[in-house]
Amino acid sequence: MRTAEVGVPAISPGDGPAAPLPPRSPVPRLGALATVVIIGSVMIVLDTTVVAIAYPTLAREFGAAITTVQWVSSGYTLALAAVIPTAGWAMGRFGSRRVYLTAIAAFTVGSALAGLAWNMESLIAFRVLQGLAGGLVSPVGMAVMLQAAARRGSDNGKVMSLLGIPILIGPLTGPVLGGLLIDSVSWRWMFLINVPVGALAVLLAVRLLPRDAPRSGQRLDLPGLLMLSPGLGAFIYGLTRGAEGESGMTSAHSLVPTAAGLVLITAFAVRALRTSSPLVRLRLLGERRLAVGVATVFLFATGYFGSMVLAPIYFQSVREASVLTAGLMGAPLALASGTVMQFATRLTDRVAPRSIVVPGVLLGAAGFAGFALQAQADTPYWRLMIALIVIGAGGGMTLMPSIAAATRGLSPDQAPAASTLIAIFSQIAASVGAAAVSLLMARRLTEPFTRADPETMTQAVRHAYLWPVAAVLLALIPALLSSRRPPERTG
Protein backbone atom coordinates (compact mmCIF):
# COMPACT_ATOMS: atom_id res chain seq x y z
CA MET A 1 0.00 0.00 0.00
CA ARG A 2 1.34 3.40 -0.95
CA THR A 3 1.98 5.79 1.92
CA ALA A 4 2.49 9.54 2.00
CA GLU A 5 5.42 11.19 3.71
CA VAL A 6 5.80 14.29 5.85
CA GLY A 7 8.41 15.99 7.94
CA VAL A 8 10.80 17.34 5.31
CA PRO A 9 11.19 21.11 5.62
CA ALA A 10 11.04 23.23 2.48
CA ILE A 11 14.36 24.82 1.48
CA SER A 12 14.23 28.28 -0.02
CA PRO A 13 16.95 29.63 -2.34
CA GLY A 14 18.34 31.78 0.46
CA ASP A 15 18.80 28.92 2.89
CA GLY A 16 22.16 27.83 1.47
CA PRO A 17 23.20 24.26 0.64
CA ALA A 18 20.72 21.70 1.83
CA ALA A 19 22.03 19.43 4.56
CA PRO A 20 21.45 15.69 4.24
CA LEU A 21 18.03 14.82 5.58
CA PRO A 22 17.13 11.75 7.58
CA PRO A 23 14.81 9.20 6.02
CA ARG A 24 11.20 10.35 6.09
CA SER A 25 8.67 8.40 8.08
CA PRO A 26 5.57 7.08 6.35
CA VAL A 27 2.39 8.75 7.48
CA PRO A 28 -0.05 6.43 9.24
CA ARG A 29 -3.62 6.34 8.05
CA LEU A 30 -5.59 9.50 8.71
CA GLY A 31 -7.71 7.62 11.24
CA ALA A 32 -4.63 6.62 13.26
CA LEU A 33 -3.32 10.18 13.32
CA ALA A 34 -6.78 11.43 14.24
CA THR A 35 -6.84 9.02 17.19
CA VAL A 36 -3.65 10.51 18.62
CA VAL A 37 -4.74 14.11 18.06
CA ILE A 38 -8.27 13.55 19.37
CA ILE A 39 -7.13 11.93 22.62
CA GLY A 40 -4.76 14.81 23.32
CA SER A 41 -7.33 17.45 22.41
CA VAL A 42 -10.09 15.74 24.39
CA MET A 43 -7.90 15.91 27.47
CA ILE A 44 -7.45 19.67 26.99
CA VAL A 45 -11.15 20.36 26.34
CA LEU A 46 -12.21 17.98 29.10
CA ASP A 47 -10.10 19.86 31.61
CA THR A 48 -11.80 23.14 30.71
CA THR A 49 -15.36 21.80 30.94
CA VAL A 50 -14.72 19.89 34.15
CA VAL A 51 -13.54 23.05 35.89
CA ALA A 52 -16.55 25.06 34.70
CA ILE A 53 -18.90 22.76 36.60
CA ALA A 54 -16.81 23.07 39.76
CA TYR A 55 -16.93 26.85 40.29
CA PRO A 56 -19.31 26.70 43.28
CA THR A 57 -17.37 23.79 44.81
CA LEU A 58 -14.03 25.55 44.51
CA ALA A 59 -15.53 28.77 45.90
CA ARG A 60 -16.71 26.91 49.00
CA GLU A 61 -13.53 24.80 49.33
CA PHE A 62 -11.19 27.79 49.36
CA GLY A 63 -13.58 30.51 50.58
CA ALA A 64 -13.00 32.52 47.40
CA ALA A 65 -15.14 34.93 45.39
CA ILE A 66 -16.50 33.75 42.06
CA THR A 67 -14.31 36.27 40.24
CA THR A 68 -11.24 34.78 41.93
CA VAL A 69 -12.31 31.23 41.10
CA GLN A 70 -12.79 32.41 37.53
CA TRP A 71 -8.99 32.77 37.32
CA VAL A 72 -8.73 28.99 37.52
CA SER A 73 -10.14 29.04 33.99
CA SER A 74 -8.87 32.45 32.83
CA GLY A 75 -5.29 31.74 33.92
CA TYR A 76 -5.46 28.48 31.99
CA THR A 77 -6.90 29.99 28.82
CA LEU A 78 -4.55 33.00 28.95
CA ALA A 79 -1.59 30.64 29.18
CA LEU A 80 -2.99 28.76 26.20
CA ALA A 81 -3.26 31.99 24.23
CA ALA A 82 0.26 33.06 25.23
CA VAL A 83 1.97 29.86 24.09
CA ILE A 84 -0.03 29.06 20.93
CA PRO A 85 1.89 31.64 18.83
CA THR A 86 5.15 29.80 19.57
CA ALA A 87 3.82 26.55 18.09
CA GLY A 88 5.04 27.21 14.56
CA TRP A 89 8.51 28.20 15.73
CA ALA A 90 8.72 25.22 18.10
CA MET A 91 7.71 22.74 15.39
CA GLY A 92 10.32 24.11 13.01
CA ARG A 93 13.05 24.25 15.68
CA PHE A 94 12.46 20.94 17.46
CA GLY A 95 10.14 18.92 15.23
CA SER A 96 6.39 18.47 15.65
CA ARG A 97 6.67 14.98 17.13
CA ARG A 98 9.04 16.07 19.89
CA VAL A 99 6.98 19.19 20.68
CA TYR A 100 3.74 17.18 20.87
CA LEU A 101 5.24 14.57 23.19
CA THR A 102 6.77 17.21 25.46
CA ALA A 103 3.51 19.18 25.63
CA ILE A 104 1.40 16.13 26.51
CA ALA A 105 3.89 15.02 29.18
CA ALA A 106 4.07 18.52 30.71
CA PHE A 107 0.28 18.82 30.72
CA THR A 108 0.03 15.50 32.54
CA VAL A 109 2.50 16.67 35.19
CA GLY A 110 0.59 19.95 35.56
CA SER A 111 -2.63 18.00 36.05
CA ALA A 112 -1.08 15.96 38.84
CA LEU A 113 0.15 19.13 40.57
CA ALA A 114 -3.26 20.82 40.22
CA GLY A 115 -4.83 17.81 41.90
CA LEU A 116 -2.47 18.32 44.84
CA ALA A 117 -3.04 22.11 45.15
CA TRP A 118 -3.27 23.39 48.75
CA ASN A 119 -4.87 26.82 48.15
CA MET A 120 -6.40 28.93 45.39
CA GLU A 121 -3.07 30.56 44.50
CA SER A 122 -1.32 27.22 43.97
CA LEU A 123 -4.26 25.87 41.98
CA ILE A 124 -4.19 28.88 39.64
CA ALA A 125 -0.40 28.55 39.25
CA PHE A 126 -0.63 24.89 38.30
CA ARG A 127 -3.48 25.65 35.92
CA VAL A 128 -1.21 28.18 34.20
CA LEU A 129 1.38 25.40 33.86
CA GLN A 130 -1.28 23.19 32.32
CA GLY A 131 -2.18 25.97 29.91
CA LEU A 132 1.41 26.55 28.82
CA ALA A 133 1.69 22.88 27.91
CA GLY A 134 -1.83 22.42 26.59
CA GLY A 135 -1.58 25.43 24.30
CA LEU A 136 0.82 23.51 22.07
CA VAL A 137 -1.24 20.31 21.85
CA SER A 138 -4.05 21.48 19.56
CA PRO A 139 -2.08 23.58 17.02
CA VAL A 140 0.65 20.96 16.68
CA GLY A 141 -1.89 18.17 16.36
CA MET A 142 -3.83 20.19 13.80
CA ALA A 143 -0.66 20.85 11.80
CA VAL A 144 0.13 17.13 11.65
CA MET A 145 -3.43 16.31 10.55
CA LEU A 146 -3.63 19.04 7.90
CA GLN A 147 -0.26 18.09 6.47
CA ALA A 148 -1.24 14.45 6.14
CA ALA A 149 -4.70 15.32 4.81
CA ALA A 150 -3.28 17.66 2.16
CA ARG A 151 -1.10 14.86 0.80
CA ARG A 152 -4.09 12.53 0.64
CA GLY A 153 -6.43 15.11 -0.91
CA SER A 154 -8.99 15.09 1.92
CA ASP A 155 -11.72 17.73 1.96
CA ASN A 156 -11.16 20.63 4.36
CA GLY A 157 -14.57 20.27 5.98
CA LYS A 158 -14.04 16.56 6.62
CA VAL A 159 -10.70 17.20 8.34
CA MET A 160 -12.15 19.99 10.47
CA SER A 161 -15.05 17.75 11.48
CA LEU A 162 -12.56 15.17 12.75
CA LEU A 163 -10.65 17.85 14.63
CA GLY A 164 -13.98 18.99 16.09
CA ILE A 165 -14.73 15.63 17.72
CA PRO A 166 -13.26 16.84 21.05
CA ILE A 167 -15.91 19.58 20.98
CA LEU A 168 -18.48 16.78 21.23
CA ILE A 169 -16.70 14.48 23.68
CA GLY A 170 -15.21 17.07 26.05
CA PRO A 171 -18.27 19.21 26.85
CA LEU A 172 -20.55 16.15 26.87
CA THR A 173 -18.53 14.03 29.28
CA GLY A 174 -16.67 16.77 31.19
CA PRO A 175 -19.53 18.14 33.31
CA VAL A 176 -20.91 14.64 33.97
CA LEU A 177 -17.50 13.22 34.84
CA GLY A 178 -16.67 16.29 36.92
CA GLY A 179 -19.97 16.08 38.79
CA LEU A 180 -19.49 12.36 39.46
CA LEU A 181 -15.95 12.86 40.75
CA ILE A 182 -16.83 15.88 42.89
CA ASP A 183 -19.93 14.29 44.41
CA SER A 184 -18.45 10.81 44.91
CA VAL A 185 -14.73 11.36 45.49
CA SER A 186 -13.14 14.83 45.52
CA TRP A 187 -12.67 17.87 43.29
CA ARG A 188 -8.98 16.89 43.11
CA TRP A 189 -9.82 14.02 40.81
CA MET A 190 -10.96 16.48 38.15
CA PHE A 191 -7.25 16.90 37.49
CA LEU A 192 -5.80 13.58 38.63
CA ILE A 193 -7.97 11.75 36.08
CA ASN A 194 -5.77 13.31 33.38
CA VAL A 195 -2.72 11.34 34.52
CA PRO A 196 -3.70 7.95 32.99
CA VAL A 197 -5.22 9.66 29.93
CA GLY A 198 -2.03 11.63 29.41
CA ALA A 199 0.09 8.51 29.74
CA LEU A 200 -2.03 6.80 27.06
CA ALA A 201 -1.69 9.83 24.78
CA VAL A 202 2.10 9.78 25.13
CA LEU A 203 2.31 6.05 24.34
CA LEU A 204 0.15 6.40 21.23
CA ALA A 205 2.05 9.47 20.05
CA VAL A 206 5.38 7.65 20.40
CA ARG A 207 4.05 4.82 18.29
CA LEU A 208 1.96 6.63 15.66
CA LEU A 209 3.27 10.15 15.09
CA PRO A 210 5.73 10.29 12.17
CA ARG A 211 9.25 11.48 12.86
CA ASP A 212 10.22 14.79 11.33
CA ALA A 213 13.45 16.69 10.92
CA PRO A 214 13.86 19.89 12.97
CA ARG A 215 15.50 22.94 11.42
CA SER A 216 18.08 25.14 13.06
CA GLY A 217 18.04 28.89 12.67
CA GLN A 218 14.37 29.35 13.51
CA ARG A 219 14.23 32.62 15.48
CA LEU A 220 11.52 33.34 18.03
CA ASP A 221 10.00 36.83 17.95
CA LEU A 222 10.78 37.44 21.61
CA PRO A 223 9.82 41.16 21.66
CA GLY A 224 6.43 40.28 20.24
CA LEU A 225 5.93 37.52 22.79
CA LEU A 226 6.89 39.87 25.63
CA MET A 227 4.26 42.36 24.48
CA LEU A 228 1.39 40.00 23.70
CA SER A 229 1.45 37.74 26.76
CA PRO A 230 1.67 40.48 29.44
CA GLY A 231 -0.82 42.56 27.48
CA LEU A 232 -3.43 39.82 27.51
CA GLY A 233 -2.79 39.09 31.18
CA ALA A 234 -3.11 42.73 32.22
CA PHE A 235 -6.27 43.20 30.16
CA ILE A 236 -8.07 40.20 31.66
CA TYR A 237 -6.76 41.04 35.15
CA GLY A 238 -8.26 44.51 34.83
CA LEU A 239 -11.63 43.04 33.85
CA THR A 240 -11.52 40.66 36.80
CA ARG A 241 -10.66 43.40 39.29
CA GLY A 242 -13.51 45.45 37.86
CA ALA A 243 -15.89 42.60 38.65
CA GLU A 244 -14.57 42.32 42.21
CA GLY A 245 -14.46 45.99 43.22
CA GLU A 246 -17.37 48.19 44.20
CA SER A 247 -16.34 50.89 41.72
CA GLY A 248 -16.33 48.48 38.79
CA MET A 249 -14.21 49.37 35.77
CA THR A 250 -13.74 52.96 36.95
CA SER A 251 -11.43 52.04 39.84
CA ALA A 252 -7.68 52.43 39.43
CA HIS A 253 -7.17 48.75 40.29
CA SER A 254 -9.19 47.86 37.20
CA LEU A 255 -8.68 50.78 34.82
CA VAL A 256 -4.86 50.87 34.98
CA PRO A 257 -4.16 47.20 34.10
CA THR A 258 -6.93 47.19 31.50
CA ALA A 259 -5.50 50.26 29.78
CA ALA A 260 -1.93 48.93 30.05
CA GLY A 261 -3.03 45.65 28.52
CA LEU A 262 -4.70 47.40 25.60
CA VAL A 263 -1.56 49.50 25.00
CA LEU A 264 0.66 46.40 24.94
CA ILE A 265 -1.71 44.51 22.65
CA THR A 266 -1.89 47.51 20.29
CA ALA A 267 1.89 47.84 20.29
CA PHE A 268 2.17 44.15 19.48
CA ALA A 269 -0.25 44.51 16.57
CA VAL A 270 1.62 47.50 15.14
CA ARG A 271 4.93 45.66 15.36
CA ALA A 272 3.48 42.47 13.89
CA LEU A 273 2.34 44.40 10.81
CA ARG A 274 5.80 45.91 10.28
CA THR A 275 8.31 43.18 11.10
CA SER A 276 9.26 40.51 8.58
CA SER A 277 8.99 37.58 10.99
CA PRO A 278 6.26 38.41 13.52
CA LEU A 279 5.11 36.14 16.30
CA VAL A 280 1.62 36.16 14.74
CA ARG A 281 1.18 36.88 11.04
CA LEU A 282 -1.55 39.48 11.34
CA ARG A 283 -1.09 40.42 7.68
CA LEU A 284 -2.94 37.23 6.83
CA LEU A 285 -6.08 39.06 7.93
CA GLY A 286 -5.79 40.96 4.67
CA GLU A 287 -7.31 37.83 3.13
CA ARG A 288 -11.05 38.60 3.24
CA ARG A 289 -12.16 35.00 3.76
CA LEU A 290 -9.84 34.54 6.73
CA ALA A 291 -10.71 37.92 8.26
CA VAL A 292 -14.44 37.17 8.09
CA GLY A 293 -13.94 33.73 9.64
CA VAL A 294 -11.75 35.05 12.47
CA ALA A 295 -14.20 37.84 13.28
CA THR A 296 -17.16 35.45 13.32
CA VAL A 297 -15.39 32.91 15.51
CA PHE A 298 -14.07 35.59 17.90
CA LEU A 299 -17.42 37.28 18.51
CA PHE A 300 -19.45 34.09 18.70
CA ALA A 301 -16.90 32.34 20.95
CA THR A 302 -16.80 35.35 23.30
CA GLY A 303 -20.46 34.80 24.08
CA TYR A 304 -20.60 31.03 23.65
CA PHE A 305 -17.65 30.03 25.84
CA GLY A 306 -18.09 32.95 28.20
CA SER A 307 -21.55 31.63 29.06
CA MET A 308 -20.36 28.12 29.97
CA VAL A 309 -20.20 28.92 33.70
CA LEU A 310 -23.70 30.40 33.91
CA ALA A 311 -25.92 27.32 33.53
CA PRO A 312 -23.98 25.27 36.15
CA ILE A 313 -24.17 28.20 38.59
CA TYR A 314 -27.91 28.54 37.96
CA PHE A 315 -28.67 24.84 38.44
CA GLN A 316 -26.55 24.54 41.60
CA SER A 317 -27.26 27.87 43.30
CA VAL A 318 -30.87 28.48 42.26
CA ARG A 319 -32.27 24.99 41.69
CA GLU A 320 -30.08 23.43 44.43
CA ALA A 321 -28.97 20.63 42.11
CA SER A 322 -25.94 18.49 42.86
CA VAL A 323 -22.77 18.96 40.83
CA LEU A 324 -23.49 15.72 38.95
CA THR A 325 -27.06 16.78 38.16
CA ALA A 326 -25.84 20.17 36.95
CA GLY A 327 -23.39 18.37 34.69
CA LEU A 328 -26.13 16.19 33.26
CA MET A 329 -28.24 19.29 32.60
CA GLY A 330 -25.50 20.58 30.32
CA ALA A 331 -25.32 17.36 28.29
CA PRO A 332 -28.06 18.35 25.77
CA LEU A 333 -26.12 21.48 24.77
CA ALA A 334 -22.88 19.55 24.25
CA LEU A 335 -24.59 16.71 22.39
CA ALA A 336 -26.42 19.10 20.08
CA SER A 337 -23.26 21.11 19.45
CA GLY A 338 -21.07 18.13 18.62
CA THR A 339 -23.64 16.31 16.52
CA VAL A 340 -24.68 19.33 14.45
CA MET A 341 -21.04 20.33 14.06
CA GLN A 342 -20.18 17.01 12.38
CA PHE A 343 -22.84 17.48 9.71
CA ALA A 344 -22.54 21.27 9.31
CA THR A 345 -18.74 21.28 8.97
CA ARG A 346 -18.76 18.57 6.30
CA LEU A 347 -21.44 20.52 4.43
CA THR A 348 -19.00 23.40 3.98
CA ASP A 349 -17.28 21.23 1.36
CA ARG A 350 -20.41 21.44 -0.81
CA VAL A 351 -22.52 24.50 0.07
CA ALA A 352 -21.96 28.21 0.62
CA PRO A 353 -20.63 29.04 4.11
CA ARG A 354 -23.16 31.85 4.62
CA SER A 355 -26.09 29.42 4.31
CA ILE A 356 -24.72 27.47 7.30
CA VAL A 357 -23.10 30.10 9.53
CA VAL A 358 -25.80 32.80 9.46
CA PRO A 359 -28.59 30.43 10.64
CA GLY A 360 -26.18 29.12 13.26
CA VAL A 361 -25.56 32.58 14.68
CA LEU A 362 -29.30 33.29 14.80
CA LEU A 363 -29.97 29.97 16.56
CA GLY A 364 -27.27 30.71 19.14
CA ALA A 365 -28.68 34.14 19.92
CA ALA A 366 -32.23 32.75 20.17
CA GLY A 367 -31.09 30.01 22.54
CA PHE A 368 -29.27 32.38 24.87
CA ALA A 369 -32.19 34.79 24.94
CA GLY A 370 -34.61 31.92 25.54
CA PHE A 371 -32.66 30.61 28.52
CA ALA A 372 -32.22 34.09 30.04
CA LEU A 373 -35.88 35.00 29.70
CA GLN A 374 -37.15 31.72 31.15
CA ALA A 375 -34.67 31.08 33.98
CA GLN A 376 -36.58 31.23 37.27
CA ALA A 377 -36.58 29.18 40.45
CA ASP A 378 -39.51 27.05 39.20
CA THR A 379 -39.06 26.98 35.40
CA PRO A 380 -39.82 23.50 33.99
CA TYR A 381 -36.58 21.77 33.12
CA TRP A 382 -37.76 20.70 29.66
CA ARG A 383 -38.11 24.33 28.59
CA LEU A 384 -34.57 25.10 29.72
CA MET A 385 -33.29 21.99 27.93
CA ILE A 386 -34.82 23.18 24.66
CA ALA A 387 -33.01 26.51 25.02
CA LEU A 388 -29.71 24.71 25.70
CA ILE A 389 -30.20 22.44 22.67
CA VAL A 390 -30.80 25.50 20.48
CA ILE A 391 -27.62 27.11 21.84
CA GLY A 392 -25.64 23.95 21.10
CA ALA A 393 -27.02 23.65 17.58
CA GLY A 394 -26.08 27.28 16.92
CA GLY A 395 -22.53 26.68 18.11
CA GLY A 396 -22.24 23.56 15.97
CA MET A 397 -23.31 25.46 12.88
CA THR A 398 -21.02 28.44 13.52
CA LEU A 399 -17.63 27.69 15.06
CA MET A 400 -16.01 24.81 13.14
CA PRO A 401 -17.84 25.61 9.86
CA SER A 402 -16.46 29.17 10.07
CA ILE A 403 -12.95 27.81 10.62
CA ALA A 404 -13.30 25.35 7.73
CA ALA A 405 -14.46 28.13 5.41
CA ALA A 406 -11.79 30.56 6.62
CA THR A 407 -8.86 28.22 5.97
CA ARG A 408 -10.07 26.91 2.60
CA GLY A 409 -7.84 27.80 -0.33
CA LEU A 410 -4.86 28.95 1.72
CA SER A 411 -1.42 27.86 0.56
CA PRO A 412 0.46 25.18 2.56
CA ASP A 413 2.65 27.94 3.97
CA GLN A 414 -0.33 30.04 5.08
CA ALA A 415 -2.50 27.29 6.55
CA PRO A 416 -0.53 26.62 9.78
CA ALA A 417 -0.18 30.35 10.49
CA ALA A 418 -3.89 30.89 9.85
CA SER A 419 -4.83 28.01 12.15
CA THR A 420 -2.61 29.48 14.85
CA LEU A 421 -4.24 32.87 14.39
CA ILE A 422 -7.73 31.39 14.79
CA ALA A 423 -6.65 29.43 17.87
CA ILE A 424 -5.28 32.58 19.52
CA PHE A 425 -8.43 34.59 18.90
CA SER A 426 -10.57 31.70 20.17
CA GLN A 427 -8.65 31.53 23.44
CA ILE A 428 -8.74 35.31 23.88
CA ALA A 429 -12.48 35.21 23.27
CA ALA A 430 -12.98 32.57 25.95
CA SER A 431 -11.03 34.61 28.49
CA VAL A 432 -12.72 37.90 27.66
CA GLY A 433 -16.14 36.25 27.66
CA ALA A 434 -15.62 34.59 31.04
CA ALA A 435 -14.40 37.85 32.58
CA ALA A 436 -17.30 39.84 31.09
CA VAL A 437 -19.89 37.36 32.34
CA SER A 438 -18.36 37.41 35.83
CA LEU A 439 -18.37 41.21 35.75
CA LEU A 440 -22.05 41.41 34.80
CA MET A 441 -23.06 38.82 37.38
CA ALA A 442 -21.04 40.46 40.14
CA ARG A 443 -22.76 43.78 39.45
CA ARG A 444 -26.04 42.23 40.65
CA LEU A 445 -24.60 40.59 43.78
CA THR A 446 -24.47 42.61 47.00
CA GLU A 447 -22.81 39.85 49.03
CA PRO A 448 -20.36 37.00 48.40
CA PHE A 449 -21.38 34.47 45.78
CA THR A 450 -21.70 31.58 48.22
CA ARG A 451 -24.15 33.46 50.49
CA ALA A 452 -26.45 34.97 47.86
CA ASP A 453 -30.11 33.93 48.06
CA PRO A 454 -31.71 32.05 45.12
CA GLU A 455 -33.71 35.05 43.89
CA THR A 456 -30.64 37.28 43.81
CA MET A 457 -28.64 34.59 42.04
CA THR A 458 -31.42 34.14 39.48
CA GLN A 459 -31.37 37.83 38.61
CA ALA A 460 -27.56 37.87 38.51
CA VAL A 461 -27.42 34.92 36.11
CA ARG A 462 -30.13 36.37 33.87
CA HIS A 463 -28.33 39.72 33.80
CA ALA A 464 -25.04 38.01 32.89
CA TYR A 465 -26.69 36.41 29.85
CA LEU A 466 -26.83 39.88 28.29
CA TRP A 467 -23.20 39.41 27.24
CA PRO A 468 -23.57 36.18 25.22
CA VAL A 469 -26.75 37.49 23.57
CA ALA A 470 -25.03 40.74 22.52
CA ALA A 471 -21.75 39.11 21.45
CA VAL A 472 -23.45 36.43 19.37
CA LEU A 473 -25.68 38.99 17.66
CA LEU A 474 -22.58 41.01 16.77
CA ALA A 475 -21.17 37.88 15.11
CA LEU A 476 -24.01 38.17 12.62
CA ILE A 477 -22.20 41.12 10.97
CA PRO A 478 -19.13 39.20 9.74
CA ALA A 479 -21.25 36.08 9.16
CA LEU A 480 -23.31 38.01 6.61
CA LEU A 481 -20.06 38.87 4.81
CA SER A 482 -19.07 35.22 4.37
CA SER A 483 -19.12 33.72 0.91
CA ARG A 484 -22.42 33.09 -0.84
CA ARG A 485 -20.81 30.69 -3.29
CA PRO A 486 -20.23 26.96 -2.76
CA PRO A 487 -16.54 25.95 -2.72
CA GLU A 488 -15.04 24.80 -5.98
CA ARG A 489 -14.49 21.07 -6.21
CA THR A 490 -10.89 20.17 -6.96
CA GLY A 491 -11.15 16.42 -7.19
Short mmCIF file of N, CA and C in Angstrom, two decimals, residues 300 304 315 328-341 360 363-368 370-371 374 381-397:
data_model
loop_
_atom_site.label_atom_id
_atom_site.label_comp_id
_atom_site.label_asym_id
_atom_site.label_seq_id
_atom_site.Cartn_x
_atom_site.Cartn_y
_atom_site.Cartn_z
N PHE A 300 -18.56 35.16 18.25
CA PHE A 300 -19.45 34.09 18.70
C PHE A 300 -18.85 33.36 19.90
N TYR A 304 -20.33 32.46 23.49
CA TYR A 304 -20.60 31.03 23.65
C TYR A 304 -19.80 30.42 24.80
N PHE A 315 -28.09 26.11 37.99
CA PHE A 315 -28.67 24.84 38.44
C PHE A 315 -28.25 24.50 39.87
N LEU A 328 -25.20 16.87 34.15
CA LEU A 328 -26.13 16.19 33.26
C LEU A 328 -27.04 17.18 32.54
N MET A 329 -27.39 18.27 33.22
CA MET A 329 -28.24 19.29 32.60
C MET A 329 -27.55 19.95 31.41
N GLY A 330 -26.22 19.98 31.43
CA GLY A 330 -25.50 20.58 30.32
C GLY A 330 -25.25 19.64 29.16
N ALA A 331 -25.57 18.35 29.33
CA ALA A 331 -25.32 17.36 28.29
C ALA A 331 -26.08 17.65 27.00
N PRO A 332 -27.35 18.07 27.04
CA PRO A 332 -28.06 18.35 25.77
C PRO A 332 -27.36 19.40 24.91
N LEU A 333 -26.82 20.45 25.53
CA LEU A 333 -26.12 21.48 24.77
C LEU A 333 -24.90 20.88 24.08
N ALA A 334 -24.10 20.12 24.82
CA ALA A 334 -22.88 19.55 24.25
C ALA A 334 -23.20 18.54 23.16
N LEU A 335 -24.22 17.71 23.39
CA LEU A 335 -24.59 16.71 22.39
C LEU A 335 -25.10 17.36 21.12
N ALA A 336 -25.92 18.39 21.26
CA ALA A 336 -26.42 19.10 20.08
C ALA A 336 -25.29 19.78 19.33
N SER A 337 -24.38 20.41 20.07
CA SER A 337 -23.26 21.11 19.45
C SER A 337 -22.38 20.15 18.65
N GLY A 338 -21.97 19.07 19.29
CA GLY A 338 -21.07 18.13 18.62
C GLY A 338 -21.70 17.42 17.45
N THR A 339 -22.96 17.03 17.60
CA THR A 339 -23.64 16.31 16.52
C THR A 339 -23.88 17.21 15.32
N VAL A 340 -24.43 18.39 15.55
CA VAL A 340 -24.68 19.33 14.45
C VAL A 340 -23.38 19.74 13.79
N MET A 341 -22.33 19.93 14.60
CA MET A 341 -21.04 20.33 14.06
C MET A 341 -20.51 19.32 13.05
N GLY A 360 -26.78 29.54 11.99
CA GLY A 360 -26.18 29.12 13.26
C GLY A 360 -26.08 30.25 14.26
N LEU A 363 -29.55 31.00 15.60
CA LEU A 363 -29.97 29.97 16.56
C LEU A 363 -29.30 30.18 17.91
N GLY A 364 -27.99 30.48 17.88
CA GLY A 364 -27.27 30.71 19.14
C GLY A 364 -27.85 31.87 19.92
N ALA A 365 -28.11 32.97 19.24
CA ALA A 365 -28.68 34.14 19.92
C ALA A 365 -30.07 33.83 20.48
N ALA A 366 -30.89 33.10 19.70
CA ALA A 366 -32.23 32.75 20.17
C ALA A 366 -32.17 31.84 21.39
N GLY A 367 -31.22 30.91 21.40
CA GLY A 367 -31.09 30.01 22.54
C GLY A 367 -30.68 30.74 23.81
N PHE A 368 -29.70 31.62 23.69
CA PHE A 368 -29.27 32.38 24.87
C PHE A 368 -30.39 33.26 25.41
N GLY A 370 -33.58 32.78 24.99
CA GLY A 370 -34.61 31.92 25.54
C GLY A 370 -34.30 31.44 26.94
N PHE A 371 -33.03 31.07 27.18
CA PHE A 371 -32.66 30.61 28.52
C PHE A 371 -32.75 31.77 29.51
N GLN A 374 -36.36 32.74 30.45
CA GLN A 374 -37.15 31.72 31.15
C GLN A 374 -36.60 31.36 32.53
N TYR A 381 -37.89 22.09 33.68
CA TYR A 381 -36.58 21.77 33.12
C TYR A 381 -36.62 21.54 31.62
N TRP A 382 -37.72 21.00 31.08
CA TRP A 382 -37.76 20.70 29.66
C TRP A 382 -37.66 21.97 28.81
N ARG A 383 -38.21 23.07 29.33
CA ARG A 383 -38.11 24.33 28.59
C ARG A 383 -36.67 24.83 28.56
N LEU A 384 -35.97 24.69 29.68
CA LEU A 384 -34.57 25.10 29.72
C LEU A 384 -33.71 24.21 28.82
N MET A 385 -34.05 22.90 28.77
CA MET A 385 -33.29 21.99 27.93
C MET A 385 -33.43 22.35 26.45
N ILE A 386 -34.62 22.77 26.05
CA ILE A 386 -34.82 23.18 24.66
C ILE A 386 -33.93 24.37 24.33
N ALA A 387 -33.87 25.34 25.25
CA ALA A 387 -33.01 26.51 25.02
C ALA A 387 -31.55 26.09 24.90
N LEU A 388 -31.09 25.17 25.75
CA LEU A 388 -29.71 24.71 25.70
C LEU A 388 -29.42 23.95 24.40
N ILE A 389 -30.38 23.17 23.93
CA ILE A 389 -30.20 22.44 22.67
C ILE A 389 -30.07 23.43 21.51
N VAL A 390 -30.88 24.48 21.53
CA VAL A 390 -30.80 25.50 20.48
C VAL A 390 -29.43 26.20 20.51
N ILE A 391 -28.95 26.50 21.72
CA ILE A 391 -27.62 27.11 21.84
C ILE A 391 -26.56 26.19 21.24
N GLY A 392 -26.62 24.91 21.60
CA GLY A 392 -25.64 23.95 21.10
C GLY A 392 -25.68 23.81 19.59
N ALA A 393 -26.89 23.75 19.03
CA ALA A 393 -27.02 23.65 17.58
C ALA A 393 -26.42 24.89 16.90
N GLY A 394 -26.66 26.06 17.48
CA GLY A 394 -26.08 27.28 16.92
C GLY A 394 -24.57 27.25 16.93
N GLY A 395 -23.98 26.79 18.04
CA GLY A 395 -22.53 26.68 18.11
C GLY A 395 -21.98 25.68 17.10
N GLY A 396 -22.68 24.56 16.93
CA GLY A 396 -22.24 23.56 15.97
C GLY A 396 -22.28 24.03 14.54
N MET A 397 -23.19 24.94 14.24
CA MET A 397 -23.31 25.46 12.88
C MET A 397 -22.42 26.68 12.64
#
